[in-house]
mmCIF file of C-alpha atoms in Angstrom:
data_model
loop_
_atom_site.group_PDB
_atom_site.id
_atom_site.type_symbol
_atom_site.label_atom_id
_atom_site.label_comp_id
_atom_site.label_asym_id
_atom_site.label_seq_id
_atom_site.Cartn_x
_atom_site.Cartn_y
_atom_site.Cartn_z
ATOM 1 C CA MET A 470 124.158 -66.473 -111.092
ATOM 2 C CA ALA A 471 123.851 -70.066 -112.217
ATOM 3 C CA VAL A 472 124.163 -71.956 -115.508
ATOM 4 C CA TYR A 473 121.918 -74.937 -116.224
ATOM 5 C CA LYS A 474 121.643 -77.483 -119.024
ATOM 6 C CA GLU A 475 118.151 -77.866 -120.485
ATOM 7 C CA GLU A 476 118.256 -81.489 -121.592
ATOM 8 C CA LYS A 477 115.067 -81.519 -123.657
ATOM 9 C CA LYS A 478 116.205 -78.671 -125.883
ATOM 10 C CA ASN A 479 119.925 -79.434 -125.570
ATOM 11 C CA THR A 480 120.580 -75.769 -124.766
ATOM 12 C CA TRP A 481 121.879 -73.830 -121.776
ATOM 13 C CA ARG A 482 120.078 -71.391 -119.477
ATOM 14 C CA VAL A 483 121.495 -68.663 -117.219
ATOM 15 C CA VAL A 484 119.670 -67.453 -114.119
ATOM 16 C CA TYR A 485 120.855 -63.991 -113.146
ATOM 17 C CA ARG A 486 120.152 -62.637 -109.655
ATOM 18 C CA PHE A 487 121.056 -59.070 -108.796
ATOM 19 C CA VAL A 488 120.301 -56.087 -106.545
ATOM 20 C CA ASP A 489 118.949 -53.043 -108.366
ATOM 21 C CA TRP A 490 119.691 -49.397 -107.578
ATOM 22 C CA THR A 491 116.887 -49.286 -104.977
ATOM 23 C CA GLY A 492 118.428 -52.207 -103.077
ATOM 24 C CA GLU A 493 115.701 -54.636 -104.147
ATOM 25 C CA LYS A 494 116.718 -58.173 -105.060
ATOM 26 C CA LYS A 495 115.654 -59.235 -108.540
ATOM 27 C CA GLN A 496 116.066 -62.160 -110.882
ATOM 28 C CA THR A 497 116.082 -62.583 -114.626
ATOM 29 C CA GLN A 498 117.219 -65.298 -117.000
ATOM 30 C CA LYS A 499 118.284 -65.952 -120.555
ATOM 31 C CA ARG A 500 117.743 -69.204 -122.454
ATOM 32 C CA GLY A 501 118.814 -70.747 -125.716
ATOM 33 C CA PHE A 502 122.618 -70.776 -125.499
ATOM 34 C CA LYS A 503 123.997 -73.508 -127.730
ATOM 35 C CA THR A 504 127.060 -74.161 -125.559
ATOM 36 C CA ARG A 505 127.965 -73.816 -121.902
ATOM 37 C CA ARG A 506 130.830 -71.538 -122.913
ATOM 38 C CA GLU A 507 128.380 -69.056 -124.484
ATOM 39 C CA ALA A 508 126.178 -69.156 -121.383
ATOM 40 C CA VAL A 509 129.121 -68.583 -119.031
ATOM 41 C CA ALA A 510 130.404 -65.735 -121.212
ATOM 42 C CA TRP A 511 126.999 -64.023 -121.038
ATOM 43 C CA GLU A 512 126.896 -64.586 -117.282
ATOM 44 C CA HIS A 513 130.345 -63.019 -116.892
ATOM 45 C CA GLU A 514 129.279 -60.038 -118.994
ATOM 46 C CA GLN A 515 126.252 -59.421 -116.766
ATOM 47 C CA MET A 516 128.490 -59.503 -113.705
ATOM 48 C CA ASN A 517 130.761 -56.903 -115.287
ATOM 49 C CA LYS A 518 127.745 -54.696 -116.006
ATOM 50 C CA ALA A 519 126.432 -55.110 -112.471
ATOM 51 C CA LYS A 520 129.783 -54.004 -111.069
ATOM 52 C CA ALA A 521 130.194 -51.321 -113.751
ATOM 53 C CA ASP A 522 133.420 -53.129 -114.611
ATOM 54 C CA LEU A 523 134.838 -51.759 -117.858
ATOM 55 C CA GLU A 524 136.009 -55.234 -118.748
ATOM 56 C CA MET A 525 132.505 -55.343 -120.230
ATOM 57 C CA THR A 526 132.101 -55.076 -123.988
ATOM 58 C CA PHE A 527 131.320 -51.857 -125.807
ATOM 59 C CA ALA A 528 127.884 -53.315 -126.638
ATOM 60 C CA SER A 529 127.128 -53.898 -122.952
ATOM 61 C CA PHE A 530 128.276 -50.411 -122.034
ATOM 62 C CA ALA A 531 126.104 -49.021 -124.852
ATOM 63 C CA ASP A 532 123.106 -50.580 -123.080
ATOM 64 C CA GLN A 533 124.147 -48.879 -119.853
ATOM 65 C CA TYR A 534 124.691 -45.592 -121.695
ATOM 66 C CA GLU A 535 121.144 -45.816 -123.065
ATOM 67 C CA GLN A 536 119.704 -46.368 -119.576
ATOM 68 C CA ASP A 537 121.662 -43.391 -118.236
ATOM 69 C CA VAL A 538 121.123 -40.933 -121.074
ATOM 70 C CA GLN A 539 117.853 -41.641 -122.899
ATOM 71 C CA PRO A 540 115.491 -40.409 -120.135
ATOM 72 C CA ARG A 541 117.213 -37.006 -120.220
ATOM 73 C CA LEU A 542 116.905 -36.454 -123.978
ATOM 74 C CA LYS A 543 114.121 -35.534 -126.368
ATOM 75 C CA GLU A 544 112.782 -38.519 -128.284
ATOM 76 C CA ASN A 545 114.048 -37.365 -131.668
ATOM 77 C CA THR A 546 117.507 -36.585 -130.222
ATOM 78 C CA TRP A 547 117.853 -40.083 -128.815
ATOM 79 C CA GLU A 548 116.602 -41.597 -132.088
ATOM 80 C CA THR A 549 119.468 -39.899 -133.947
ATOM 81 C CA LYS A 550 121.993 -41.121 -131.381
ATOM 82 C CA GLU A 551 120.561 -44.645 -131.396
ATOM 83 C CA ASN A 552 120.723 -44.876 -135.187
ATOM 84 C CA ILE A 553 124.406 -43.925 -135.229
ATOM 85 C CA LEU A 554 125.119 -46.305 -132.363
ATOM 86 C CA ARG A 555 123.364 -49.232 -134.054
ATOM 87 C CA THR A 556 124.647 -48.729 -137.604
ATOM 88 C CA LYS A 557 128.091 -47.140 -137.204
ATOM 89 C CA LEU A 558 129.498 -48.005 -133.774
ATOM 90 C CA LEU A 559 128.264 -51.403 -132.603
ATOM 91 C CA PRO A 560 129.219 -53.280 -135.803
ATOM 92 C CA TYR A 561 132.853 -52.243 -135.281
ATOM 93 C CA PHE A 562 133.343 -51.880 -131.520
ATOM 94 C CA GLY A 563 130.505 -54.019 -130.122
ATOM 95 C CA LYS A 564 132.569 -57.077 -129.101
ATOM 96 C CA LEU A 565 135.613 -55.148 -127.886
ATOM 97 C CA LYS A 566 136.187 -54.510 -124.192
ATOM 98 C CA MET A 567 135.603 -50.897 -123.183
ATOM 99 C CA CYS A 568 138.874 -50.702 -121.276
ATOM 100 C CA SER A 569 140.966 -52.008 -124.153
ATOM 101 C CA ILE A 570 139.767 -49.942 -127.145
ATOM 102 C CA THR A 571 142.736 -47.989 -128.443
ATOM 103 C CA ALA A 572 143.270 -44.788 -130.385
ATOM 104 C CA GLN A 573 144.710 -46.861 -133.239
ATOM 105 C CA GLN A 574 141.531 -48.934 -133.482
ATOM 106 C CA ILE A 575 139.506 -45.730 -133.583
ATOM 107 C CA ARG A 576 141.676 -44.305 -136.368
ATOM 108 C CA THR A 577 141.248 -47.523 -138.376
ATOM 109 C CA TRP A 578 137.478 -47.203 -137.925
ATOM 110 C CA GLN A 579 137.650 -43.540 -138.973
ATOM 111 C CA ASN A 580 139.558 -44.424 -142.137
ATOM 112 C CA GLU A 581 136.933 -47.006 -143.099
ATOM 113 C CA LEU A 582 134.203 -44.399 -142.812
ATOM 114 C CA ILE A 583 136.239 -41.734 -144.625
ATOM 115 C CA ASN A 584 136.903 -44.142 -147.509
ATOM 116 C CA PHE A 585 133.309 -45.395 -147.710
ATOM 117 C CA ARG A 586 131.411 -44.829 -150.974
ATOM 118 C CA ASP A 587 127.751 -45.631 -151.596
ATOM 119 C CA GLU A 588 126.325 -47.251 -154.732
ATOM 120 C CA GLU A 589 126.559 -43.925 -156.547
ATOM 121 C CA GLY A 590 130.158 -43.405 -155.486
ATOM 122 C CA GLN A 591 129.304 -40.717 -152.922
ATOM 123 C CA PRO A 592 131.166 -40.472 -149.574
ATOM 124 C CA TYR A 593 129.694 -39.504 -146.236
ATOM 125 C CA SER A 594 129.552 -35.730 -145.819
ATOM 126 C CA PRO A 595 132.189 -34.117 -143.586
ATOM 127 C CA VAL A 596 129.456 -32.990 -141.197
ATOM 128 C CA TYR A 597 128.058 -36.530 -140.902
ATOM 129 C CA LEU A 598 131.523 -37.932 -140.241
ATOM 130 C CA LYS A 599 131.986 -35.346 -137.501
ATOM 131 C CA THR A 600 128.593 -36.263 -136.017
ATOM 132 C CA ILE A 601 129.451 -39.977 -135.942
ATOM 133 C CA HIS A 602 132.800 -39.341 -134.271
ATOM 134 C CA ASN A 603 131.201 -37.030 -131.707
ATOM 135 C CA GLN A 604 128.774 -39.758 -130.703
ATOM 136 C CA LEU A 605 131.560 -42.271 -130.126
ATOM 137 C CA SER A 606 133.455 -39.677 -128.117
ATOM 138 C CA ALA A 607 130.325 -38.910 -126.054
ATOM 139 C CA ILE A 608 130.080 -42.561 -125.023
ATOM 140 C CA PHE A 609 133.704 -42.662 -123.899
ATOM 141 C CA ASN A 610 133.303 -39.326 -122.100
ATOM 142 C CA HIS A 611 130.369 -40.857 -120.237
ATOM 143 C CA ALA A 612 132.567 -43.786 -119.232
ATOM 144 C CA VAL A 613 135.305 -41.426 -118.035
ATOM 145 C CA ARG A 614 132.925 -39.211 -116.096
ATOM 146 C CA TYR A 615 130.787 -41.841 -114.387
ATOM 147 C CA TYR A 616 132.499 -45.242 -114.681
ATOM 148 C CA ASN A 617 136.159 -44.453 -113.998
ATOM 149 C CA LEU A 618 137.547 -45.088 -117.457
ATOM 150 C CA GLN A 619 141.043 -43.625 -117.344
ATOM 151 C CA ASP A 620 140.811 -41.565 -120.525
ATOM 152 C CA ASN A 621 138.877 -41.104 -123.750
ATOM 153 C CA PRO A 622 140.769 -42.768 -126.632
ATOM 154 C CA CYS A 623 138.907 -40.547 -129.130
ATOM 155 C CA VAL A 624 140.873 -37.549 -127.864
ATOM 156 C CA LYS A 625 144.167 -39.213 -128.690
ATOM 157 C CA ALA A 626 142.866 -40.508 -132.032
ATOM 158 C CA GLY A 627 141.723 -37.057 -133.134
ATOM 159 C CA SER A 628 138.497 -36.161 -134.870
ATOM 160 C CA MET A 629 137.299 -36.617 -138.443
ATOM 161 C CA GLY A 630 135.062 -34.544 -140.700
ATOM 162 C CA LYS A 631 134.216 -30.960 -139.914
ATOM 163 C CA LYS A 632 131.522 -29.051 -138.090
ATOM 164 C CA LYS A 633 130.177 -26.987 -140.956
ATOM 165 C CA ASN A 634 129.417 -28.541 -144.310
ATOM 166 C CA ARG A 635 129.250 -25.364 -146.309
ATOM 167 C CA GLU A 636 129.108 -21.612 -146.065
ATOM 168 C CA MET A 637 125.968 -20.313 -144.385
ATOM 169 C CA LEU A 638 123.575 -19.053 -147.070
ATOM 170 C CA PHE A 639 120.908 -16.385 -146.724
ATOM 171 C CA TRP A 640 118.552 -14.169 -148.696
ATOM 172 C CA THR A 641 118.487 -10.415 -148.519
ATOM 173 C CA LYS A 642 115.090 -8.838 -147.907
ATOM 174 C CA ASP A 643 114.736 -8.066 -151.621
ATOM 175 C CA GLU A 644 115.484 -11.677 -152.553
ATOM 176 C CA TYR A 645 112.941 -12.955 -150.060
ATOM 177 C CA LEU A 646 110.242 -10.562 -151.308
ATOM 178 C CA LYS A 647 110.755 -11.795 -154.876
ATOM 179 C CA PHE A 648 110.376 -15.372 -153.653
ATOM 180 C CA ALA A 649 107.332 -14.551 -151.488
ATOM 181 C CA GLU A 650 105.521 -13.012 -154.439
ATOM 182 C CA ILE A 651 105.758 -16.329 -156.306
ATOM 183 C CA MET A 652 104.394 -18.185 -153.257
ATOM 184 C CA MET A 653 101.186 -16.130 -153.169
ATOM 185 C CA ASP A 654 99.493 -18.620 -155.503
ATOM 186 C CA LYS A 655 99.372 -21.076 -152.570
ATOM 187 C CA PRO A 656 98.162 -19.111 -149.522
ATOM 188 C CA LEU A 657 98.929 -21.651 -146.769
ATOM 189 C CA VAL A 658 102.456 -22.158 -148.095
ATOM 190 C CA TYR A 659 102.892 -18.395 -148.437
ATOM 191 C CA TYR A 660 101.877 -17.786 -144.818
ATOM 192 C CA ALA A 661 104.241 -20.552 -143.679
ATOM 193 C CA PHE A 662 107.179 -18.851 -145.369
ATOM 194 C CA GLU A 663 106.120 -15.472 -143.950
ATOM 195 C CA MET A 664 106.297 -16.862 -140.408
ATOM 196 C CA LEU A 665 109.655 -18.505 -141.069
ATOM 197 C CA TYR A 666 111.224 -15.350 -142.491
ATOM 198 C CA TRP A 667 109.751 -12.485 -140.473
ATOM 199 C CA CYS A 668 109.835 -14.295 -137.104
ATOM 200 C CA GLY A 669 112.967 -16.393 -137.657
ATOM 201 C CA ILE A 670 111.325 -19.476 -136.152
ATOM 202 C CA ARG A 671 112.521 -23.027 -136.721
ATOM 203 C CA GLU A 672 110.740 -25.420 -139.069
ATOM 204 C CA GLY A 673 109.567 -27.666 -136.233
ATOM 205 C CA GLU A 674 108.246 -24.623 -134.339
ATOM 206 C CA LEU A 675 106.280 -23.563 -137.422
ATOM 207 C CA PHE A 676 104.610 -26.949 -137.866
ATOM 208 C CA ALA A 677 103.578 -27.019 -134.189
ATOM 209 C CA LEU A 678 101.735 -23.669 -134.286
ATOM 210 C CA THR A 679 98.036 -23.621 -133.355
ATOM 211 C CA PRO A 680 95.501 -20.750 -133.323
ATOM 212 C CA ALA A 681 95.798 -20.660 -129.526
ATOM 213 C CA ASP A 682 99.442 -19.609 -129.877
ATOM 214 C CA PHE A 683 98.429 -16.276 -131.427
ATOM 215 C CA ASP A 684 97.255 -13.218 -129.502
ATOM 216 C CA PHE A 685 96.045 -10.887 -132.227
ATOM 217 C CA GLU A 686 95.179 -8.104 -129.783
ATOM 218 C CA LYS A 687 98.775 -7.971 -128.537
ATOM 219 C CA GLY A 688 100.216 -8.958 -131.921
ATOM 220 C CA THR A 689 102.232 -11.859 -130.528
ATOM 221 C CA VAL A 690 102.885 -15.529 -131.185
ATOM 222 C CA THR A 691 104.022 -17.870 -128.413
ATOM 223 C CA ILE A 692 106.590 -20.556 -129.213
ATOM 224 C CA ASN A 693 106.401 -23.366 -126.664
ATOM 225 C CA LYS A 694 106.540 -26.611 -128.647
ATOM 226 C CA SER A 695 107.978 -28.275 -131.729
ATOM 227 C CA TYR A 696 106.632 -30.767 -134.258
ATOM 228 C CA GLN A 697 108.592 -33.882 -135.167
ATOM 229 C CA ARG A 698 107.838 -36.877 -137.360
ATOM 230 C CA ILE A 699 109.290 -39.845 -135.458
ATOM 231 C CA ARG A 700 108.987 -43.423 -136.692
ATOM 232 C CA GLY A 701 106.053 -42.514 -138.905
ATOM 233 C CA GLU A 702 104.125 -40.754 -136.126
ATOM 234 C CA ASP A 703 103.404 -37.083 -135.482
ATOM 235 C CA LYS A 704 104.999 -35.945 -132.216
ATOM 236 C CA ILE A 705 104.709 -32.638 -130.384
ATOM 237 C CA THR A 706 107.788 -32.153 -128.239
ATOM 238 C CA PRO A 707 109.253 -29.325 -126.136
ATOM 239 C CA PRO A 708 111.261 -26.750 -128.123
ATOM 240 C CA LYS A 709 114.931 -27.303 -128.886
ATOM 241 C CA THR A 710 116.205 -25.557 -125.744
ATOM 242 C CA GLU A 711 114.777 -23.841 -122.670
ATOM 243 C CA LYS A 712 115.500 -20.439 -124.246
ATOM 244 C CA SER A 713 113.408 -21.496 -127.255
ATOM 245 C CA ASN A 714 110.276 -20.965 -125.116
ATOM 246 C CA ARG A 715 109.488 -17.384 -126.033
ATOM 247 C CA THR A 716 106.836 -14.909 -127.140
ATOM 248 C CA ILE A 717 107.529 -13.027 -130.365
ATOM 249 C CA THR A 718 105.965 -9.682 -131.243
ATOM 250 C CA MET A 719 104.983 -9.752 -134.912
ATOM 251 C CA PRO A 720 104.961 -6.828 -137.353
ATOM 252 C CA GLN A 721 101.385 -5.628 -137.974
ATOM 253 C CA PHE A 722 101.258 -6.873 -141.553
ATOM 254 C CA LEU A 723 102.090 -10.394 -140.311
ATOM 255 C CA VAL A 724 99.416 -10.151 -137.607
ATOM 256 C CA ASP A 725 96.880 -9.383 -140.343
ATOM 257 C CA GLU A 726 98.185 -12.179 -142.563
ATOM 258 C CA MET A 727 98.017 -14.824 -139.851
ATOM 259 C CA ARG A 728 94.495 -13.747 -138.896
ATOM 260 C CA ASP A 729 93.538 -14.288 -142.543
ATOM 261 C CA CYS A 730 95.424 -17.582 -142.632
ATOM 262 C CA ILE A 731 93.474 -19.045 -139.715
ATOM 263 C CA LYS A 732 90.169 -17.865 -141.238
ATOM 264 C CA LEU A 733 91.039 -19.865 -144.366
ATOM 265 C CA ILE A 734 91.038 -23.168 -142.438
ATOM 266 C CA TYR A 735 87.407 -24.150 -142.018
ATOM 267 C CA GLY A 736 86.470 -25.462 -138.580
ATOM 268 C CA ILE A 737 89.971 -25.379 -137.122
ATOM 269 C CA GLU A 738 90.034 -25.794 -133.343
ATOM 270 C CA PRO A 739 92.255 -23.646 -131.081
ATOM 271 C CA ASP A 740 94.613 -26.549 -130.359
ATOM 272 C CA GLN A 741 94.836 -27.949 -133.902
ATOM 273 C CA ARG A 742 97.952 -27.468 -136.000
ATOM 274 C CA ILE A 743 97.685 -24.721 -138.614
ATOM 275 C CA PHE A 744 100.335 -25.817 -141.081
ATOM 276 C CA ILE A 745 99.435 -29.359 -142.085
ATOM 277 C CA ILE A 746 102.126 -29.451 -144.743
ATOM 278 C CA SER A 747 104.770 -32.115 -145.138
ATOM 279 C CA LYS A 748 108.397 -31.031 -144.907
ATOM 280 C CA SER A 749 109.050 -32.498 -148.342
ATOM 281 C CA ALA A 750 106.199 -30.452 -149.843
ATOM 282 C CA LEU A 751 107.568 -27.264 -148.279
ATOM 283 C CA HIS A 752 111.006 -28.055 -149.656
ATOM 284 C CA ARG A 753 109.544 -28.582 -153.134
ATOM 285 C CA GLU A 754 107.851 -25.192 -152.925
ATOM 286 C CA MET A 755 111.165 -23.665 -151.873
ATOM 287 C CA GLU A 756 112.736 -25.154 -154.988
ATOM 288 C CA ARG A 757 109.928 -23.922 -157.248
ATOM 289 C CA GLY A 758 109.814 -20.439 -155.786
ATOM 290 C CA SER A 759 113.569 -19.952 -155.951
ATOM 291 C CA LYS A 760 113.655 -20.962 -159.601
ATOM 292 C CA GLU A 761 110.712 -18.822 -160.682
ATOM 293 C CA ALA A 762 111.884 -15.792 -158.684
ATOM 294 C CA GLY A 763 115.403 -16.065 -160.077
ATOM 295 C CA VAL A 764 117.061 -16.125 -156.657
ATOM 296 C CA LYS A 765 119.672 -18.572 -155.394
ATOM 297 C CA ARG A 766 118.427 -21.819 -153.855
ATOM 298 C CA ILE A 767 118.777 -21.937 -150.091
ATOM 299 C CA ARG A 768 117.524 -24.416 -147.481
ATOM 300 C CA ILE A 769 114.413 -23.927 -145.374
ATOM 301 C CA HIS A 770 116.626 -23.425 -142.311
ATOM 302 C CA ASP A 771 118.499 -20.686 -144.189
ATOM 303 C CA LEU A 772 115.361 -18.550 -143.887
ATOM 304 C CA ARG A 773 116.162 -18.413 -140.172
ATOM 305 C CA HIS A 774 119.694 -17.323 -141.053
ATOM 306 C CA SER A 775 118.184 -14.686 -143.347
ATOM 307 C CA ALA A 776 115.881 -13.361 -140.630
ATOM 308 C CA ILE A 777 118.713 -13.087 -138.114
ATOM 309 C CA SER A 778 121.013 -11.462 -140.649
ATOM 310 C CA LEU A 779 118.358 -8.872 -141.514
ATOM 311 C CA LEU A 780 117.964 -7.937 -137.843
ATOM 312 C CA ILE A 781 121.751 -7.626 -137.500
ATOM 313 C CA ASP A 782 121.852 -5.373 -140.547
ATOM 314 C CA MET A 783 119.051 -3.254 -139.057
ATOM 315 C CA GLY A 784 121.298 -2.579 -136.078
ATOM 316 C CA PHE A 785 119.648 -4.624 -133.322
ATOM 317 C CA SER A 786 121.882 -5.968 -130.574
ATOM 318 C CA ALA A 787 122.927 -9.611 -130.391
ATOM 319 C CA THR A 788 121.140 -9.914 -127.040
ATOM 320 C CA ALA A 789 117.825 -8.642 -128.418
ATOM 321 C CA ILE A 790 118.076 -10.898 -131.463
ATOM 322 C CA ALA A 791 118.967 -13.938 -129.367
ATOM 323 C CA ASP A 792 115.834 -13.391 -127.259
ATOM 324 C CA ARG A 793 113.634 -13.128 -130.357
ATOM 325 C CA VAL A 794 114.899 -16.228 -132.151
ATOM 326 C CA GLY A 795 115.506 -18.382 -129.082
ATOM 327 C CA HIS A 796 119.279 -18.708 -129.145
ATOM 328 C CA GLU A 797 120.632 -20.213 -125.929
ATOM 329 C CA SER A 798 123.667 -17.921 -126.076
ATOM 330 C CA ILE A 799 124.371 -14.620 -127.813
ATOM 331 C CA ASP A 800 127.605 -16.231 -129.025
ATOM 332 C CA ILE A 801 125.449 -18.184 -131.502
ATOM 333 C CA THR A 802 123.960 -14.927 -132.780
ATOM 334 C CA TYR A 803 127.421 -13.456 -133.309
ATOM 335 C CA ASN A 804 128.126 -16.293 -135.773
ATOM 336 C CA TYR A 805 125.814 -14.566 -138.237
ATOM 337 C CA ALA A 806 127.518 -11.197 -138.261
ATOM 338 C CA HIS A 807 129.803 -12.096 -141.178
ATOM 339 C CA LEU A 808 126.816 -12.438 -143.513
ATOM 340 C CA PHE A 809 126.814 -8.713 -144.249
ATOM 341 C CA PRO A 810 130.377 -7.976 -145.438
ATOM 342 C CA SER A 811 129.138 -4.665 -146.869
ATOM 343 C CA ARG A 812 129.105 -3.418 -143.275
ATOM 344 C CA GLN A 813 132.900 -3.544 -143.323
ATOM 345 C CA THR A 814 132.978 -1.128 -146.259
ATOM 346 C CA GLU A 815 130.485 1.135 -144.500
ATOM 347 C CA MET A 816 132.653 1.132 -141.359
ATOM 348 C CA ALA A 817 135.770 1.976 -143.356
ATOM 349 C CA ASP A 818 134.003 4.833 -145.146
ATOM 350 C CA LYS A 819 132.766 6.315 -141.868
ATOM 351 C CA LEU A 820 136.218 6.037 -140.307
ATOM 352 C CA ASN A 821 137.627 7.754 -143.373
ATOM 353 C CA ILE A 822 135.190 10.659 -142.915
ATOM 354 C CA GLU A 823 135.894 10.778 -139.154
ATOM 355 C CA ARG A 824 139.606 11.201 -139.829
ATOM 356 C CA GLY A 825 138.872 13.987 -142.275
ATOM 357 C CA ALA A 826 140.457 12.334 -145.307
#
């Protein structure tokens, strides 16, 4: 590297020469430094990055983390990580050296976030706090695993927030049927909710569905993609996990309904999306339907909980349910078992009879 004075502009320029991972020699430069000290500091930082020296700043390591991790993630997943990195981590840790960030500094940062209140006096949710902390910890874990950082200071500092924000809500079949009856005044919305409830698919999977995904002779729907709205653009991405690629056998009434649904959409092509509905519009319909049906308000995603809980109550195994809804592990499916506490009473009654009481 070399530092030069640009007399005409009275600024400093750094020429940076390096060997990339393929062994090819390359050169880049950066202009506009007001002082030689700033130019030399930038030069030193690039040398640290080139050597993967954790004397580099957190901001520099964040750049390296992006290069390492982003190509392996879905676009919307990286966007979430990048937003947290840019707004919650870099402002606090950006200028600190990776190797010198302490557990105490992390706890001070945690306390600032815990005590934060917005203009309406509302704090960050416990789940959001947990998400932010997890992202910081992921960066340090990356440094430990691949760049020889001795340990992750987040472990010593301890976490903040909590994993679950509230109790998992669900509708019974009777509650859903009351809601669905209200939705019949808007056919496309009604069919959307039918797919969400009876197939237990995710919202993004619903919005990605096309006529080509349905085989009405076999009575199946194939889930192999997901819809996302990223930076104002419609994006079709792979499903959430590898196990999310699946073919679901539909009940006959749903086969008939979806055949009718597609007939409603004039001129639709096999590869065109069926449910051209905004997420906000679907949420508004959820609010309206809940109120008019007199059932408790749940989230769109809680329809998936409801579908899984119904299958559990019907006696299907966790393995069979996991295959249908695309859970990566049956352990996730077991998390839903508590949603039918009446089963405990039923078990106790049967044990009572078995004993002969």
